Short mmCIF file of C-alpha atoms in Angstrom, two decimals:
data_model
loop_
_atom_site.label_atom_id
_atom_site.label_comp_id
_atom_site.label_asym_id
_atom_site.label_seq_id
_atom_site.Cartn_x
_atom_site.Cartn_y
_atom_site.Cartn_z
CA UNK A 76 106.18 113.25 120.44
CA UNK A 77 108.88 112.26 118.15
CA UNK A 78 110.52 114.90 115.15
CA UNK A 79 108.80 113.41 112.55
CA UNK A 80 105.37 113.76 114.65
CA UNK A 81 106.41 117.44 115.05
CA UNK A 82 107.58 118.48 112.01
CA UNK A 83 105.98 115.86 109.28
CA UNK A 84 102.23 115.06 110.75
CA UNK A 85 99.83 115.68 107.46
CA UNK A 86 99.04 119.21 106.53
CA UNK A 87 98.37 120.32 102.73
CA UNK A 88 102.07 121.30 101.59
CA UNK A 89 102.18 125.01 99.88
CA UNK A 90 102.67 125.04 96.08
CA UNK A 91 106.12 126.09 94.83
CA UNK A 92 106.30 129.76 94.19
CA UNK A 93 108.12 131.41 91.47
CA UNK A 94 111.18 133.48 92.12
CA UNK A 95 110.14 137.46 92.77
CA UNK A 96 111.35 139.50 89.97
CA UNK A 97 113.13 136.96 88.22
CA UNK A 98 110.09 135.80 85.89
CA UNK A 99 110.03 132.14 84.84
CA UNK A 100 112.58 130.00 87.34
CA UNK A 101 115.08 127.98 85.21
CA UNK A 102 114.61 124.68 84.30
CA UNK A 103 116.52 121.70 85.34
CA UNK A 104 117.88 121.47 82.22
CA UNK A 105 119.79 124.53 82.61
CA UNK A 106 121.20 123.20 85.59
CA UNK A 107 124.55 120.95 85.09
CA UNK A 108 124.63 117.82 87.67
CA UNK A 109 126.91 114.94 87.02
CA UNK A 110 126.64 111.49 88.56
CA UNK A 111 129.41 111.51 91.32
CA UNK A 112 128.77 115.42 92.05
CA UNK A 113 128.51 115.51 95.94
CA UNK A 114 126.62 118.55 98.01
CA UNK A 115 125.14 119.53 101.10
CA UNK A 116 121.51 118.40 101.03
CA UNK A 117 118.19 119.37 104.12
CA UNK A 118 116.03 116.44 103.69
CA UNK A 119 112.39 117.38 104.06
CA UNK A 120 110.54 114.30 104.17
CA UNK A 121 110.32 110.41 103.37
CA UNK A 122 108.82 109.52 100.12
CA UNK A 123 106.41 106.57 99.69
CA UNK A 124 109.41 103.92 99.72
CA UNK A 125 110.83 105.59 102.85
CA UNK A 126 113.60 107.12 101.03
CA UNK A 127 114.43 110.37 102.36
CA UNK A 128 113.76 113.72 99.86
CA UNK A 129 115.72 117.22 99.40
CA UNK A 130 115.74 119.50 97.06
CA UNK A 131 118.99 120.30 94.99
CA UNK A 132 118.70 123.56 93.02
CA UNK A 133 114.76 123.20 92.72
CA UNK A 134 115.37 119.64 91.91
CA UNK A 135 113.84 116.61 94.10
CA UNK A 136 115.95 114.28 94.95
CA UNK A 137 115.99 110.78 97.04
CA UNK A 138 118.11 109.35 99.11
CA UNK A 139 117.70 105.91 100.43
CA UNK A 140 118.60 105.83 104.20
CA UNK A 141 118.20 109.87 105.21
CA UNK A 142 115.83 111.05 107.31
CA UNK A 143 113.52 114.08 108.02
CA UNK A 144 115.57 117.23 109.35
CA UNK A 145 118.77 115.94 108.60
CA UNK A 146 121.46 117.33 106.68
CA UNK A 147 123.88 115.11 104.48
CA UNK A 148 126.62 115.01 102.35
CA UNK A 149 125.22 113.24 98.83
CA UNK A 150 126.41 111.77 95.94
CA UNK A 151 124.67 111.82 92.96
CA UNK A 152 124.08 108.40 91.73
CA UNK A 153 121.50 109.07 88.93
CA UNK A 154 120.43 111.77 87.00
CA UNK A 155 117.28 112.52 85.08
CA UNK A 156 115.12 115.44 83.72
CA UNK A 157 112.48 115.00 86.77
CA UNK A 158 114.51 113.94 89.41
CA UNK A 159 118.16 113.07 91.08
CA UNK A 160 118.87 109.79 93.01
CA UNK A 161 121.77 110.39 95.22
CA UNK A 162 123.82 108.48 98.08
CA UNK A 163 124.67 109.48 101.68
CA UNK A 164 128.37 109.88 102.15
CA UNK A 165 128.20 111.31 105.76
CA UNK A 166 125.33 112.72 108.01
CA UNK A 167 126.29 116.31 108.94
CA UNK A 168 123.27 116.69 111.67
CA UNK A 169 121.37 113.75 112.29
CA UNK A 170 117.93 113.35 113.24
CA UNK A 171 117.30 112.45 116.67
CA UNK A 172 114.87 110.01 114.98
CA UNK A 173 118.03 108.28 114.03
CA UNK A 174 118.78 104.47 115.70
CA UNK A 175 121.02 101.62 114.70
CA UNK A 176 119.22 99.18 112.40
CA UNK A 177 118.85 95.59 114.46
CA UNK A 178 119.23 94.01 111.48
CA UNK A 179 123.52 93.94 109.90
CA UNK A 180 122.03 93.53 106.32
CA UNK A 181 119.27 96.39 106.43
CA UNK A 182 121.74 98.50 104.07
CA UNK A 183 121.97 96.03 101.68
CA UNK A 184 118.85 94.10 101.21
CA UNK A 185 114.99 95.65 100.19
CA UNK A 186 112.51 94.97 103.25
CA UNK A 187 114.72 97.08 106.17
CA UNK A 188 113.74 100.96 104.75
CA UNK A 189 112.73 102.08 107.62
CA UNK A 190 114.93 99.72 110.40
CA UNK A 191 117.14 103.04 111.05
CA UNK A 192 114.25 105.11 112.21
CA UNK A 193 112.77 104.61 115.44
CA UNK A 194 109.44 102.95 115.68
CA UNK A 195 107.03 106.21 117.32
CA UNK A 196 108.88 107.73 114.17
CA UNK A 197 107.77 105.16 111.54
CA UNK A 198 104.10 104.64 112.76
CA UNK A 199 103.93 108.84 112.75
CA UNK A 200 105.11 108.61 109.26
CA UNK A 201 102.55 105.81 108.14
CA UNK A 202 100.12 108.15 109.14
CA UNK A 203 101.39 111.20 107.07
CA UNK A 204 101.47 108.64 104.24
CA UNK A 205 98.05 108.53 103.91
CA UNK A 206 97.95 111.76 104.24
CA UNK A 207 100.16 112.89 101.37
CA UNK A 208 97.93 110.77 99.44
CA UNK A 209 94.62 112.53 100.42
CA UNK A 210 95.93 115.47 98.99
CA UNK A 211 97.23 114.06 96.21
CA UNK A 212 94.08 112.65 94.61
CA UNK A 213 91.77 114.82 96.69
CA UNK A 214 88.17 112.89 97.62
CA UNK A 215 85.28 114.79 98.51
CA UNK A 216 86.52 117.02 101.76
CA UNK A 217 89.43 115.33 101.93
CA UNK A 218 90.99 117.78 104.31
CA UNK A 219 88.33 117.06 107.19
CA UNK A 220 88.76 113.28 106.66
CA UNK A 221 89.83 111.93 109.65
CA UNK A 222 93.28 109.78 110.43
CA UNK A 223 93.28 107.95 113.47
CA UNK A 224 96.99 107.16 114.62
CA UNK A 225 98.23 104.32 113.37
CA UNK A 226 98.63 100.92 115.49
CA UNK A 227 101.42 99.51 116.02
CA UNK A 228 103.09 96.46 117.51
CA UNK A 229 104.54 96.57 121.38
CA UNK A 230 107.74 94.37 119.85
CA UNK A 231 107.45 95.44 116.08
CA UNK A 232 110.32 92.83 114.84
CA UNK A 233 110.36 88.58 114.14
CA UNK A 234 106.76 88.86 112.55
CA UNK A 235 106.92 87.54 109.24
CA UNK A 236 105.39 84.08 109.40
CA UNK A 237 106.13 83.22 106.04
CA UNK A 238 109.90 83.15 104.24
CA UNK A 239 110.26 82.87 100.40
CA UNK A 240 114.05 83.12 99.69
CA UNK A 241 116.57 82.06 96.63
CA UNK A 242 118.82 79.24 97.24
CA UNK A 243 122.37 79.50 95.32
CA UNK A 244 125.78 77.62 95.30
CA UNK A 245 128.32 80.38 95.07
CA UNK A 246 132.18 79.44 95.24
CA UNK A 247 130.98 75.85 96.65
CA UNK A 248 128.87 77.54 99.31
CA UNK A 249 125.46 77.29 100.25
CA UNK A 250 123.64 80.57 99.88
CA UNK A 251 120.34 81.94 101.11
CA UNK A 252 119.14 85.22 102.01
CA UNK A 253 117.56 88.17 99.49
CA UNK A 254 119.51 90.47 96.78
CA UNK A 255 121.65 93.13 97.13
CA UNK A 256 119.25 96.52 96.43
CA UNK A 257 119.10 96.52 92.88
CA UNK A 258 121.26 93.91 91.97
CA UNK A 259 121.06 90.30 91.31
CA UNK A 260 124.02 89.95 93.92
CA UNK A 261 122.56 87.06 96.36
CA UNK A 262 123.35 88.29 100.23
CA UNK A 263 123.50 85.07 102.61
CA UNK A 264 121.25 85.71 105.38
CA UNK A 265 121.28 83.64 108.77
CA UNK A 266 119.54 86.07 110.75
CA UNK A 267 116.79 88.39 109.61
CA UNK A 268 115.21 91.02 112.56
CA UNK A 269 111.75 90.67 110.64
CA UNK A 270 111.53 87.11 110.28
CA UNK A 271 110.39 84.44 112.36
CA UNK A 272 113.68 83.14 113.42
CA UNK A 273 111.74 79.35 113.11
CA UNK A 274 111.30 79.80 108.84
CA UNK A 275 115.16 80.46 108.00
CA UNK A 276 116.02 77.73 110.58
CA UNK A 277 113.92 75.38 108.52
CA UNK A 278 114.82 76.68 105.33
CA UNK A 279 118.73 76.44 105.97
CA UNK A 280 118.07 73.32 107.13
CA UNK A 281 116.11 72.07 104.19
CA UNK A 282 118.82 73.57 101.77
CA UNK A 283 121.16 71.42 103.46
CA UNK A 284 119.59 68.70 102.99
CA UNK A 285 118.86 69.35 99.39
CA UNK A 286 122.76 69.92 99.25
CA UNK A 287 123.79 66.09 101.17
CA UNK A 288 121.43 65.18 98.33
CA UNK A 289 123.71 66.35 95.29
CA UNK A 290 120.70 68.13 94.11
CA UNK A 291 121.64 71.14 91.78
CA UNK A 292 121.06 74.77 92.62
CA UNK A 293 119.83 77.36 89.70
CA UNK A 294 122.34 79.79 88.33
CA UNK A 295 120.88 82.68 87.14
CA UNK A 296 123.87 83.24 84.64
CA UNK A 297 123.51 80.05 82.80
CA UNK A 298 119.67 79.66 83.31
CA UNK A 299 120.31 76.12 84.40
CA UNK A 300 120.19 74.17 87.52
CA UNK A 301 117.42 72.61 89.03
CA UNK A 302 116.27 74.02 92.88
CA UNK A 303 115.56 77.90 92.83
CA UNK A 304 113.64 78.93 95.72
CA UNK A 305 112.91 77.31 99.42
CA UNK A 306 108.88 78.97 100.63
CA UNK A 307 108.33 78.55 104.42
CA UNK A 308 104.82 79.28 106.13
CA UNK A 309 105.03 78.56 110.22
CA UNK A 310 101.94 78.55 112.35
CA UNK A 311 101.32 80.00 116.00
CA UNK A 312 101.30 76.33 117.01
CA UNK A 313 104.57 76.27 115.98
CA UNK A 314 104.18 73.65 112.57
CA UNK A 315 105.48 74.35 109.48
CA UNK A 316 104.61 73.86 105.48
CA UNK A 317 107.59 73.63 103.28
CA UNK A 318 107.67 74.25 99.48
CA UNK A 319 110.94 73.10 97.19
CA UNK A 320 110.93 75.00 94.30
CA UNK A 321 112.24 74.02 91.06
CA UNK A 322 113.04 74.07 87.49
CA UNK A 323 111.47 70.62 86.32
CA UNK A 324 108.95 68.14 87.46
CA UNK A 325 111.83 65.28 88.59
CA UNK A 326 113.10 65.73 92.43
CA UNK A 327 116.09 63.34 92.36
CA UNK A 328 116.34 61.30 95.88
CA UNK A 329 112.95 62.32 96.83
CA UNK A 330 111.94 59.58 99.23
CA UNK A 331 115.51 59.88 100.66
CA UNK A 332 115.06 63.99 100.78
CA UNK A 333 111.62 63.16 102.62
CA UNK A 334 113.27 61.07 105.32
CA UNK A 335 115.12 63.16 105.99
CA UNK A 336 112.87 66.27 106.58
CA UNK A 337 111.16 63.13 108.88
CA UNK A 338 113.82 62.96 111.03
CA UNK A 339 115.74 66.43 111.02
CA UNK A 340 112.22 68.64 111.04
CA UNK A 341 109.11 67.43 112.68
CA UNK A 342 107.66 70.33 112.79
CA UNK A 343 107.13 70.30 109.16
CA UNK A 344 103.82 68.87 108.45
CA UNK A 345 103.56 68.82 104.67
CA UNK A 346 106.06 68.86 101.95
CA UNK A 347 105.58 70.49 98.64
CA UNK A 348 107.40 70.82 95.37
CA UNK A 349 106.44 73.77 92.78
CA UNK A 350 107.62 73.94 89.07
CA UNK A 351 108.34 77.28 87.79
CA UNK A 352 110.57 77.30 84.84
CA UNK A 353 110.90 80.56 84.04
CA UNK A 354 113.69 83.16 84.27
CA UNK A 355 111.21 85.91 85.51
CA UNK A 356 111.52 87.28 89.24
CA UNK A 357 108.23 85.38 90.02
CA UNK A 358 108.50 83.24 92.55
CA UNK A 359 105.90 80.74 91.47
CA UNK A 360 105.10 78.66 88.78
CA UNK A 361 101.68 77.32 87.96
CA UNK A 362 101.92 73.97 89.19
CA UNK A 363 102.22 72.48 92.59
CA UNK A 364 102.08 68.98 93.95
CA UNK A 365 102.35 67.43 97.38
CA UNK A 366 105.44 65.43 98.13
CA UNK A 367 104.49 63.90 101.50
CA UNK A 368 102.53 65.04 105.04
CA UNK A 369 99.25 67.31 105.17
CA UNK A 370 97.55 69.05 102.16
CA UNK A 371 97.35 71.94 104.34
CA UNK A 372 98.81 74.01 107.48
CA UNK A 373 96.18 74.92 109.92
CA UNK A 374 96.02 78.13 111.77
CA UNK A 375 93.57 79.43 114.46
CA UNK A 376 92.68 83.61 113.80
CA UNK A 377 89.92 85.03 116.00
CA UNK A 378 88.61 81.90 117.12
CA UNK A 379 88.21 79.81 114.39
CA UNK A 380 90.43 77.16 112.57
CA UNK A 381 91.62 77.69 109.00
CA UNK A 382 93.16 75.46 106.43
CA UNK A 383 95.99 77.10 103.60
CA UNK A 384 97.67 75.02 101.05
CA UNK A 385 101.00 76.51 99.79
CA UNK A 386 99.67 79.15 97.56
CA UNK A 387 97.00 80.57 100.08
CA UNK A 388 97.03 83.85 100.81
CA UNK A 389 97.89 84.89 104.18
CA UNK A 390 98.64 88.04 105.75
CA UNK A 391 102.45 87.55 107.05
CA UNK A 392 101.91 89.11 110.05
CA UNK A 393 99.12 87.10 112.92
CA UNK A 394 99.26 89.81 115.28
CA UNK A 395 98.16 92.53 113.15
CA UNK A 396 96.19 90.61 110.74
CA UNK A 397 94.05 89.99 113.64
CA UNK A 398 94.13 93.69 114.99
CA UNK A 399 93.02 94.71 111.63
CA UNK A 400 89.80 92.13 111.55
CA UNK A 401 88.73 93.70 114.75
CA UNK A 402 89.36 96.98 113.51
CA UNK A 403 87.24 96.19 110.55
CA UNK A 404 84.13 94.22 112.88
CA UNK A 405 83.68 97.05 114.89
CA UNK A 406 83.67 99.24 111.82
CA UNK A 407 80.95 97.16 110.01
CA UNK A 408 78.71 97.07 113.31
CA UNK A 409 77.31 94.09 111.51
CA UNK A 410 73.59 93.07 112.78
CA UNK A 411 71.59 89.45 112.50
CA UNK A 412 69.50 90.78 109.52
CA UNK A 413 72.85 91.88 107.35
CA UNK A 414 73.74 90.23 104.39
CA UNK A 415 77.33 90.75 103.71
CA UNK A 416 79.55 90.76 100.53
CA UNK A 417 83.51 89.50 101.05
CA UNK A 418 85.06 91.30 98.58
CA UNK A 419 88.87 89.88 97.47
CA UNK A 420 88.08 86.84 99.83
CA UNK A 421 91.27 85.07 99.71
CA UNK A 422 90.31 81.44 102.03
CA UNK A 423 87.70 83.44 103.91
CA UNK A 424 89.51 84.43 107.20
CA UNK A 425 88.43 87.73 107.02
CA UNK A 426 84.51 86.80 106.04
CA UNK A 427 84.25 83.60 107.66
CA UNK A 428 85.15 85.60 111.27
CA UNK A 429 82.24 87.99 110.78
CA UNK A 430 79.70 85.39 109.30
CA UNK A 431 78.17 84.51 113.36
CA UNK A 432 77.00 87.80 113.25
CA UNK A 433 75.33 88.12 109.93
CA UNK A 434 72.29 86.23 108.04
CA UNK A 435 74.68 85.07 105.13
CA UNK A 436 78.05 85.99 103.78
CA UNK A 437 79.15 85.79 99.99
CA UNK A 438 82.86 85.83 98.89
CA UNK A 439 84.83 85.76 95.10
CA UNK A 440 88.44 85.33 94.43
CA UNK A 441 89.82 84.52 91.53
CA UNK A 442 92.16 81.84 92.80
CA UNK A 443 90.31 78.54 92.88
CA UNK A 444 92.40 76.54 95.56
CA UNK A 445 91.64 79.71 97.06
CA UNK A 446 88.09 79.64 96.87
CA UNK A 447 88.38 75.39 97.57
CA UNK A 448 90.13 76.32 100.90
CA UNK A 449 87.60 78.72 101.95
CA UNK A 450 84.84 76.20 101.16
CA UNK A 451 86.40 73.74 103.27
CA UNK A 452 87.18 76.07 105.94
CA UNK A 453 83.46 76.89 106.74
CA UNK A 454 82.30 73.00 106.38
CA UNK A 455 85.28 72.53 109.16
CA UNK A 456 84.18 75.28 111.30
CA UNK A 457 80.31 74.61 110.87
CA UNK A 458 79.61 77.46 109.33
CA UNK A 459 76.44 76.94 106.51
CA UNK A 460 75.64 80.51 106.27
CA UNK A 461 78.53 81.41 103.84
CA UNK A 462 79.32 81.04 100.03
CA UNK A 463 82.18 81.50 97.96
CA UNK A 464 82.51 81.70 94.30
CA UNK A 465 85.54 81.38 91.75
CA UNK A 466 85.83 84.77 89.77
CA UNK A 467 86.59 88.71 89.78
CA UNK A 468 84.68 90.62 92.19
CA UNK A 469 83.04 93.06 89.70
CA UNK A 470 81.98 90.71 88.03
CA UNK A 471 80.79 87.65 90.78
CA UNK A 472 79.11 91.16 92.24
CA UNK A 473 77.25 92.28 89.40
CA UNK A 474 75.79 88.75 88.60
CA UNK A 475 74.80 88.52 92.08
CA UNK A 476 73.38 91.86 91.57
CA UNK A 477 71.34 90.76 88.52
CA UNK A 478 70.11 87.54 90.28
CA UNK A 479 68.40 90.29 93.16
CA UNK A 480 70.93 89.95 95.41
CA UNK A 481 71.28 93.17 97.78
CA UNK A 482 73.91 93.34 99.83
CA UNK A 483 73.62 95.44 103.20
CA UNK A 484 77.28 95.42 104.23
CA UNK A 485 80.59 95.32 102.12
CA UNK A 486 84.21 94.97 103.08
CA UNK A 487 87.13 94.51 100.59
CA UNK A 488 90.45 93.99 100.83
CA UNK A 489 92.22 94.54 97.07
CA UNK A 490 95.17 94.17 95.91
CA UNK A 491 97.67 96.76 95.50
CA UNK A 492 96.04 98.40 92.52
CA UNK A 493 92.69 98.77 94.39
CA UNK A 494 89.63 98.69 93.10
CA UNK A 495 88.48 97.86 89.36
CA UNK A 496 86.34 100.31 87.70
CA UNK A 497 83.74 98.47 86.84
CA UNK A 498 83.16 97.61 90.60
CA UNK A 499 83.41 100.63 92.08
CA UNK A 500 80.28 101.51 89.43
CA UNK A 501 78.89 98.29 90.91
CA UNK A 502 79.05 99.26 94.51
CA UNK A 503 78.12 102.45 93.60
CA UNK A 504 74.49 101.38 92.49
CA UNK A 505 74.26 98.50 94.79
CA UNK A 506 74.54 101.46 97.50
CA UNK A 507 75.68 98.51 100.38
CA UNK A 508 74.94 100.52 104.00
CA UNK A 509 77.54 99.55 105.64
CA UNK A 510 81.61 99.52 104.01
CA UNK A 511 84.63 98.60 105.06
CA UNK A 512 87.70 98.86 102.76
CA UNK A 513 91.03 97.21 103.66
CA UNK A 514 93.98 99.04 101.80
CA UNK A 515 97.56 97.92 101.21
CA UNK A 516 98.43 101.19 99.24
CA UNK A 517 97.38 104.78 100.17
CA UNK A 518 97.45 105.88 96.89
CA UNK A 519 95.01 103.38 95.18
CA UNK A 520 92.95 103.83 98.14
CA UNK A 521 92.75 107.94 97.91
CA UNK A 522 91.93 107.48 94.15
CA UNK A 523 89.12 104.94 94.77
CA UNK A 524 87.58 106.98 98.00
CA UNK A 525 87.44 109.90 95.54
CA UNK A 526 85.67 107.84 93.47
CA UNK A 527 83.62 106.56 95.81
CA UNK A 528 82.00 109.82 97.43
CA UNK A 529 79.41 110.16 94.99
CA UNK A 530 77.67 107.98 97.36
CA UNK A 531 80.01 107.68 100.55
CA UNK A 532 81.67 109.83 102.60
CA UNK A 533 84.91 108.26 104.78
CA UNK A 534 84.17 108.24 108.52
CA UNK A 535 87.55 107.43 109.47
CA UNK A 536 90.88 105.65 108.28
CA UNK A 537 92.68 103.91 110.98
CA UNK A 538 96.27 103.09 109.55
CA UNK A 539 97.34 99.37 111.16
CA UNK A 540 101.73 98.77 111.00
CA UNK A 541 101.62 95.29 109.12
CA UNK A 542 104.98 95.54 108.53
CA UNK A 543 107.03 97.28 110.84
CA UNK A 544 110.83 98.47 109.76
CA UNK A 545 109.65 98.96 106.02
CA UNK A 546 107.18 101.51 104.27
CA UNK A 547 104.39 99.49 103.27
CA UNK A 548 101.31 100.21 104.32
CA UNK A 549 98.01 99.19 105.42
CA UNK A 550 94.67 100.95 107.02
CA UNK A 551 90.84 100.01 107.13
CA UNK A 552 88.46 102.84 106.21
CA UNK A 553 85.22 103.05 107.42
CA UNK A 554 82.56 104.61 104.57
CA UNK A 555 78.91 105.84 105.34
CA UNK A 556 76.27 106.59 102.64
CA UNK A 557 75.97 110.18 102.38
#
């Protein structure tokens, strides 16, 4: 068992107290801290973006990088009426938690928060996550609810299958990596430990070739330049889909620039270009066209074969994305007679695998290449018993609801913010038997299961690493009508 298991495994936290005999305790306010004030600092635990947390004078504070047990020397870097943000200038007593991040970059770039903690470590504190958020919102009983451990991967690093990155020409050099944290201070990045090594391979190379090509490279200063961002998706089968994306429609040299990727990359089998002419940090624009090769990059999962154009969603991580389908089959416990609803459907993976064992299967998303893909992938894989529809879920599931459709079985797989309102009412008087929820965000999820137990009651949540070395998080949760 590691120190965070020991010391940091979910238990309901005591409220503050006041100080005995000195009535009210003073208010930050009356406390003086100045940015650049340094002090000794016990960090009690990590906070939701894996950042580690003291307490200076009654004051929480984060630092980035320390860990549970730990004390540091910090500097404070920002100061507000809630809260401090400090700095580590030296670790006084480390934990023995501690390791050497694989990756050089992880204390520059976002996406490495957790690389310096070792892994029993991180999947211990992916399960106190949850936790913390249990007791924050506080479902029905949420103190007997029970967390499984959560799953991890034997070799938790190299998993990302997909690689979105900015492409610069700074001081006549070719540039490609992610941003220094919370700056707009491009860090060139050959190597990444939780990439794919095959999607900055192919994106380097395609920037060079863009480069041979005198094509221009955006500067965020001047807002001008054509190429912004190179998008990578790889496959298990080892083929690749390439986006180029850019500031206008025109791609000078583009039957040269397609050659090329010919000769230098054959394991790219489609080429794409995507406008997006905004100065926003969204990576796409609305329009995307092929330039040459396959409309789409196909990819077996659980048995069956499925079809994503550039914009499909994807889980970036095959190993677990699998894991977490099985974890959500057994779950359902589906039957012949079910009738099951594919909440947040995406191209259907997660549906389309479970439709052998059910009598039909109905999915919405709101994305309609999304929703074309996932039509396409169950003509491909001979699949008749499943049907997808453009459109929210509340409201796909409340027409369906008002046409007589009953759904026995549910599973749903949100976004970040979780569930809307109105279909958590939905499900609520549909009363499905059988639900699954997928969750990328303990939070959300703790505020929609207390939501949910007018009618359900949580069997278990089984936390799943999708993305070892940072905080995120991800868990299916089996409900039960009460």
């Amino acid at each position: 068992m590691s120190d965070y298991q020991k010391n940091h495994s979910y238990k309901k936290r005591p409220a503050s107290r006041q100080k005995q005999g000195h009535g009210q305790r003073p208010t930050f306010s009356d406390v003086s801290v100045k940015v650049g004030q340094k002090f000794p600092l016990t960090i009690k635990r990590l906070g939701i973006n894996g950042e580690g947390i003291g307490y200076f004078k009654r004051k929480i504070t984060f630092i980035p990088g320390a860990l549970p047990g730990e004390v540091v020397t910090a500097k404070v870097t920002k100061v507000t009426d809630k809260y401090l943000e400090a700095k580590t200038v030296t670790v006084r007593e480390p934990s023995p938690d501690r390791v050497t991040a694989e990756d050089p970059a992880a204390d520059l770039v976002g996406g490495f928060e957790l690389a310096h903690l070792a892994y029993p470590a991180q999947l211990a504190f992916k399960k106190d996550l949850i936790g913390q958020a249990l007791e924050k919102f506080k479902p029905n009983h949420y103190e007997q609810i029970k967390v499984l451990d959560t799953l991890g991967m034997a070799t938790p690093a190299h998993y990302r299958n997909k690689a979105s990155l900015p492409i610069r020409k700074l001081k006549g050099q070719l540039t490609i990596g992610l941003y220094k944290r919370g700056t707009h201070d491009l860090v060139d990045l050959p190597e990444m430990a939780t990439q794919d090594p095959r999607t900055l391979r192919i994106i380097r190379q395609l920037g060079q070739i863009l480069d041979r090509h005198s094509l221009s490279f955006y500067n965020e200063k001047s807002k001008k330049g054509l190429v912004k961002t190179l998008i990578v998706r790889t496959n298990q089968a080892g083929f690749a889909q390439a986006t180029i994306v850019t500031t206008e429609d025109k791609l000078p040299d583009a039957d040269l620039i397609i050659q090329d990727v010919q000769k230098t990359l054959p394991e790219v089998q489609g080429l794409f270009q995507n406008r997006n002419d905004g100065s926003t940090s969204l990576i796409w624009g609305d329009e995307t066209w092929k330039l040459w090769g396959n409309d789409y990059l196909q990819e077996d999962i659980l048995g069956l074969t499925f079809n994503f154009s550039p914009r499909a969603f994807l889980q970036l991580n095959y190993e677990q994305m699998e894991k977490t389908y099985e974890v959500a089959l057994a779950a359902l416990d589906l039957q012949s007679s079910d009738h099951l609803v594919d909440a947040y459907a995406g191209v259907g993976t997660l549906g389309l695998s479970m439709a052998y064992k059910v009598a039909e299967v109905r999915g919405m998303e709101i994305i309609p290449e999304a929703v074309d893909d996932a039509r396409k992938n169950a003509e491909e894989n001979d699949i008749q018993n499943a049907h997808y529809e453009v459109g929210s879920a509340d409201r796909v599931f409340k027409k369906w609801a008002k046409d007589g459709f009953h759904p026995t079985a549910l599973v749903v797989d949100p976004p970040r913010p979780g569930l809307e309102d109105d279909l958590k009412q939905a499900i609520l008087k549909a009363r499905p038997k059988k639900f699954v929820y997928i969750s990328c965000n303990p939070s959300t999820l703790a505020r929609d299961l207390r939501d949910l137990d007018a009618a359900y009651q949580v069997d278990y949540i089984q936390p799943i690493d999708m993305f070892p070395q940072t905080p995120r998080w991800e868990g299916v949760v089996k409900l039960s009508l009460k």
